[in-house]
mmCIF file of C-alpha atoms in Angstrom:
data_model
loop_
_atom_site.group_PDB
_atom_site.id
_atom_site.type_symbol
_atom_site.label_atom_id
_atom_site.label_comp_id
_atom_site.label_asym_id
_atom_site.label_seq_id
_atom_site.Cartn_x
_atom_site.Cartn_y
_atom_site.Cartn_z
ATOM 1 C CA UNK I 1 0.000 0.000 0.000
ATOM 2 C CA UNK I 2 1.088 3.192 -1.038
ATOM 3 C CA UNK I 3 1.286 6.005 1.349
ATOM 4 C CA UNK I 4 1.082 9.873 0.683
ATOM 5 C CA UNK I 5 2.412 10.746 3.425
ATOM 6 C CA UNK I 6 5.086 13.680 2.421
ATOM 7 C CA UNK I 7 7.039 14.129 5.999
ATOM 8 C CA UNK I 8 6.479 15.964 9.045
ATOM 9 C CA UNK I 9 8.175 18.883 7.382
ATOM 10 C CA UNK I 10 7.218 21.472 8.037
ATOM 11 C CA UNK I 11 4.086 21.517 9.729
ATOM 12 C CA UNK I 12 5.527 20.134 12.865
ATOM 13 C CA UNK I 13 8.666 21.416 13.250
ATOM 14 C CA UNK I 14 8.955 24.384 15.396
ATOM 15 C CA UNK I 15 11.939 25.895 16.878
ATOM 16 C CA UNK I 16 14.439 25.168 19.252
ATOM 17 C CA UNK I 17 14.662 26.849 22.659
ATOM 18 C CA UNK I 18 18.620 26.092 23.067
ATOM 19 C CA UNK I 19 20.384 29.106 22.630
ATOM 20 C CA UNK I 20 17.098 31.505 22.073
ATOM 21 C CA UNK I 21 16.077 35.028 24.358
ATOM 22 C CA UNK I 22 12.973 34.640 25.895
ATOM 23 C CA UNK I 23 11.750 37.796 28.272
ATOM 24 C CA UNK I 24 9.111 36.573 30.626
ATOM 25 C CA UNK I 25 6.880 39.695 31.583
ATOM 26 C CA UNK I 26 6.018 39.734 35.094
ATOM 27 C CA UNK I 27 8.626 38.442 37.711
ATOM 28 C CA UNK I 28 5.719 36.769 40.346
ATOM 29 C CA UNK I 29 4.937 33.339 41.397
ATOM 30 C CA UNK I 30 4.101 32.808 37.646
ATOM 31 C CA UNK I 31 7.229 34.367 36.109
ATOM 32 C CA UNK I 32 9.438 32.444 38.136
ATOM 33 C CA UNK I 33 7.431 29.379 37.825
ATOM 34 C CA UNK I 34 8.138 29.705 33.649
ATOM 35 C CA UNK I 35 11.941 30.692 34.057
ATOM 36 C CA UNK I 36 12.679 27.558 36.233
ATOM 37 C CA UNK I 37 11.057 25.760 33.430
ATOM 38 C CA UNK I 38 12.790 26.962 30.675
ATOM 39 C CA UNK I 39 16.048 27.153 32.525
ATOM 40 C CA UNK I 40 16.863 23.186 31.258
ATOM 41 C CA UNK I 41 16.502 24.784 27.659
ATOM 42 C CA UNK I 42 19.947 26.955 28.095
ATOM 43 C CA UNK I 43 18.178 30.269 26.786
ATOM 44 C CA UNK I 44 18.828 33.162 27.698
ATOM 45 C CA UNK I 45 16.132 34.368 29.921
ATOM 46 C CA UNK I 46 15.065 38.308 30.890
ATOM 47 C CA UNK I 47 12.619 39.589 32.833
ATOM 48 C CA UNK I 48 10.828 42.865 33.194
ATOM 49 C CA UNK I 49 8.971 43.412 36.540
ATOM 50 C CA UNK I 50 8.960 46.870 38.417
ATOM 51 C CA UNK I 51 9.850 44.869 41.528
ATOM 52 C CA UNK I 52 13.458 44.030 41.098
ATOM 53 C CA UNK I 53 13.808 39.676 42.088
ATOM 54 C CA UNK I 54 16.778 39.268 44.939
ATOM 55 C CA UNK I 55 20.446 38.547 43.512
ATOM 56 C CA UNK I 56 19.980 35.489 44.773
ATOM 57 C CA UNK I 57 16.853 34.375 42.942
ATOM 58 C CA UNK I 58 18.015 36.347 39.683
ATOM 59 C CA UNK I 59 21.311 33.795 40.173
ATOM 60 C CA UNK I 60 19.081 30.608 40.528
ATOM 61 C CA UNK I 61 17.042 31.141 38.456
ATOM 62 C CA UNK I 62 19.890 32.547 35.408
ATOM 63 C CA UNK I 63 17.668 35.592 34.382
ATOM 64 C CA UNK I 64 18.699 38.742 34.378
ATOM 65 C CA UNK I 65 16.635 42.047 34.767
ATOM 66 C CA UNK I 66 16.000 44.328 31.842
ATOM 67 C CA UNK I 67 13.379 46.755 31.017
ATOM 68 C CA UNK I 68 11.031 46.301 28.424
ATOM 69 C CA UNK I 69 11.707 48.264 25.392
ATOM 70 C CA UNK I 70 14.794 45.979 25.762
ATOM 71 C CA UNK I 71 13.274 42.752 26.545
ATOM 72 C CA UNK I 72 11.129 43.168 23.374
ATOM 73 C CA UNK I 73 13.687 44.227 21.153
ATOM 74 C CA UNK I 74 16.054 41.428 21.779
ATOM 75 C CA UNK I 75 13.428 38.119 23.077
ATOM 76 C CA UNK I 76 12.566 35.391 20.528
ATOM 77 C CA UNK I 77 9.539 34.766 22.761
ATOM 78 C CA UNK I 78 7.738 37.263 25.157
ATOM 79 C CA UNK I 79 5.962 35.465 27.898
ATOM 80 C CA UNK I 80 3.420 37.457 29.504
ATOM 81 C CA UNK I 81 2.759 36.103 33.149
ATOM 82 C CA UNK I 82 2.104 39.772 34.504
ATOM 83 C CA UNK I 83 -1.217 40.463 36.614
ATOM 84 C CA UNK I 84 -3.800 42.757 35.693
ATOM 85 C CA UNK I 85 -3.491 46.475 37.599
ATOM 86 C CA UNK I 86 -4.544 50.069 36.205
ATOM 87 C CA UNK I 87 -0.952 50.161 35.248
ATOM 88 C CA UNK I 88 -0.866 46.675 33.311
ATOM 89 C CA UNK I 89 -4.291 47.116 31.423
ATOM 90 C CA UNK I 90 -2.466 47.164 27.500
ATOM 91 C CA UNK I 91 0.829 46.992 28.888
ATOM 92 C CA UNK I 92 1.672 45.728 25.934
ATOM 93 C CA UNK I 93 -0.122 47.910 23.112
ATOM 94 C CA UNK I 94 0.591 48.066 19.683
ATOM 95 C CA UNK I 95 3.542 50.450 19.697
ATOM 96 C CA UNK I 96 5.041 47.972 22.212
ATOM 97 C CA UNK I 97 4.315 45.368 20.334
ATOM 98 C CA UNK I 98 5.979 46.756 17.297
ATOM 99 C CA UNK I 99 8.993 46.786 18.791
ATOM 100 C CA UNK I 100 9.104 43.249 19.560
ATOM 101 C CA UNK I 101 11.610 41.430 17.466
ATOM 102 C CA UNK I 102 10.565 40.732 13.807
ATOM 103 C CA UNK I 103 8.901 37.184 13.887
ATOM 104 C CA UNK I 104 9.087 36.664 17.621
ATOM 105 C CA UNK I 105 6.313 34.792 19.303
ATOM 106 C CA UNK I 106 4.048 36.105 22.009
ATOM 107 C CA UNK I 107 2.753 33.785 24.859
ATOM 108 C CA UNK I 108 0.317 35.385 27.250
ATOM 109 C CA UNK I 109 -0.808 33.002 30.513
ATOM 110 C CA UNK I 110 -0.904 35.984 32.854
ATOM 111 C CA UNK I 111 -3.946 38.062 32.284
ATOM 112 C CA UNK I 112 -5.827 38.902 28.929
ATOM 113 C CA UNK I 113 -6.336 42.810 29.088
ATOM 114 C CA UNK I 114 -1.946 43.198 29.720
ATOM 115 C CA UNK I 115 -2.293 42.421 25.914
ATOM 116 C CA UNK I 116 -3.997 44.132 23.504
ATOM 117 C CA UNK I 117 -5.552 41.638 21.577
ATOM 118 C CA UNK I 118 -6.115 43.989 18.402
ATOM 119 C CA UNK I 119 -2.665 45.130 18.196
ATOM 120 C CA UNK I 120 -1.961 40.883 17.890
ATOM 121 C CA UNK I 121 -3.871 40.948 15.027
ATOM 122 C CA UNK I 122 -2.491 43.544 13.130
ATOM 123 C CA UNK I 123 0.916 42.802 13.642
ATOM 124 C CA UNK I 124 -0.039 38.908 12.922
ATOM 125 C CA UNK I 125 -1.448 40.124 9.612
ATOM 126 C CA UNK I 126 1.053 42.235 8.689
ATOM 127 C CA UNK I 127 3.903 39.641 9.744
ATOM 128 C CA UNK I 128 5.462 41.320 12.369
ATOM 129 C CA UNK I 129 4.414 38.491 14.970
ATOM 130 C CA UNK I 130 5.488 35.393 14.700
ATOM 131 C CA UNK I 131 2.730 33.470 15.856
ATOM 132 C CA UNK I 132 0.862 34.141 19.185
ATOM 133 C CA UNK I 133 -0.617 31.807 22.178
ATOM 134 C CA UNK I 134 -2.403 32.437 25.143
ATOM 135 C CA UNK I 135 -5.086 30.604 27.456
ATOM 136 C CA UNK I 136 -6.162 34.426 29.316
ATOM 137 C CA UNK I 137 -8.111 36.860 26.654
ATOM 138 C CA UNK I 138 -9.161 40.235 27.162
ATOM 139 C CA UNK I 139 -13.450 38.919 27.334
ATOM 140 C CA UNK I 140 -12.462 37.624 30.704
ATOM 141 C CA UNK I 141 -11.598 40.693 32.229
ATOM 142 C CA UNK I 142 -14.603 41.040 34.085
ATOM 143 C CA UNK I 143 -12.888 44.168 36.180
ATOM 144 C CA UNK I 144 -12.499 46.056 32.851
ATOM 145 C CA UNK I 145 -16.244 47.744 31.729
ATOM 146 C CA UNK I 146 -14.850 48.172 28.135
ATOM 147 C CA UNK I 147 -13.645 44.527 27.954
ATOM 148 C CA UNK I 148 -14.490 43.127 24.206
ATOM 149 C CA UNK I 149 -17.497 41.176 24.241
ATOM 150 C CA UNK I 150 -15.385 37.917 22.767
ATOM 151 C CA UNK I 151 -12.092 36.777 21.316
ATOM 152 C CA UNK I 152 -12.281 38.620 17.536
ATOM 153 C CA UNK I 153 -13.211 36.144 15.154
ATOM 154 C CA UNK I 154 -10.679 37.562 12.990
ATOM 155 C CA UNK I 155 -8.106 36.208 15.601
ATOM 156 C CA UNK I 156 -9.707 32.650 16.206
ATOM 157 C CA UNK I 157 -9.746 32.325 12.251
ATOM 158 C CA UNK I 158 -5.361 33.195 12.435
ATOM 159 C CA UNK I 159 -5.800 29.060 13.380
ATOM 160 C CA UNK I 160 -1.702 29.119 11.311
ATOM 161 C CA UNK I 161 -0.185 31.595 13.443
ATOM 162 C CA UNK I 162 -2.205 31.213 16.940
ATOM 163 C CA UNK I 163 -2.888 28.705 19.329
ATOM 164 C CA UNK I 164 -5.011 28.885 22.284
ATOM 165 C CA UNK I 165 -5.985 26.803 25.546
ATOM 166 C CA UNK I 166 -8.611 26.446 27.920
ATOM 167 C CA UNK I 167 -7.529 28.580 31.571
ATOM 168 C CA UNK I 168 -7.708 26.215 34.413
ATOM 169 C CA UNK I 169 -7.186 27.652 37.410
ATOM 170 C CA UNK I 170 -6.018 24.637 40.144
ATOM 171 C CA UNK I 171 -6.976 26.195 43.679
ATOM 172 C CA UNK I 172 -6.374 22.758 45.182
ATOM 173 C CA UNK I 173 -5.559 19.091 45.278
ATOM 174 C CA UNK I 174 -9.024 18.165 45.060
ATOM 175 C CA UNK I 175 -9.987 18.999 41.162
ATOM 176 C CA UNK I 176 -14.394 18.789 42.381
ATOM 177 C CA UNK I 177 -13.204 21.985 43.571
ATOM 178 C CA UNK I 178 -12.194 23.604 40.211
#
């Protein structure tokens, strides 16, 4: 039997984290949760937070401290694990985002509204972006009035540059309490 079956090139190759920049936005309990993660790639890792980490955990974890004109400029992959504040709300708006580097991808498990989702989809459609993932979006914002009433459909249909995930927020052992 004859199979047409061409490869797994390249539809399923991605790329490698060995040797990459990734800036993880957001230095919390979720920020350092990512970088220990990532640490057995070798990247190297940055982080912008406005509350500096100790020397100590900046050493064990191998991440250094930048701010985030920088971090954007030089990360292949911008992990947003920051929370959502008055100061956070867009944190990342479209003339941030433009800065990021061209093609890098943007990850966002912190909180929707730090990313402006329409500013994704411009900069998806016009290339900029390398591809963008996130299981927080802007709708669930329920602190934000002006929240969007759903993820764009314009976004959801991006199905070769995005990929999203259910949020599942574990608040204990016992998941009948999810």
């Amino acid at each position: 039997m004859r199979s047409n079956f061409a490869g797994w090139r390249p539809t399923l190759y991605g790329r490698t984290l060995v040797g990459s920049t990734i800036g993880i936005v957001g230095a919390g309990n979720l920020g350092r949760a990512v970088a220990r993660m990532l640490r057995g790639f070798a990247p190297e890792l940055l982080y912008f937070d406005p509350e500096p980490l100790s020397a100590a955990d900046e050493a064990l974890l191998d991440i250094r401290r930048a701010d985030l004109s920088d971090l954007l400029e030089r990360s292949d992959a911008v992990v947003v694990c920051a929370p959502l504040s008055a100061e956070t709300v867009h944190l990342l708006d479209r003339n941030r985002l433009e800065s990021i580097r061209p093609g890098a991808l943007l990850v966002n498990v912190g909180r929707g509204s730090v990313v402006d989702e329409s500013a994704v989809i411009e900069l998806l459609r016009a290339g900029q972006l390398g591809g963008f993932a996130a299981d927080v979006f802007e709708f669930e914002d329920l602190s934000r009035p002006d929240r969007p009433a759903a993820i764009s459909a314009e976004l959801l249909a991006m199905q070769d540059r995005t990929l999203f995930t259910p949020h599942w927020i574990c608040r204990g052992r016992d998941s009948s309490q999810n």
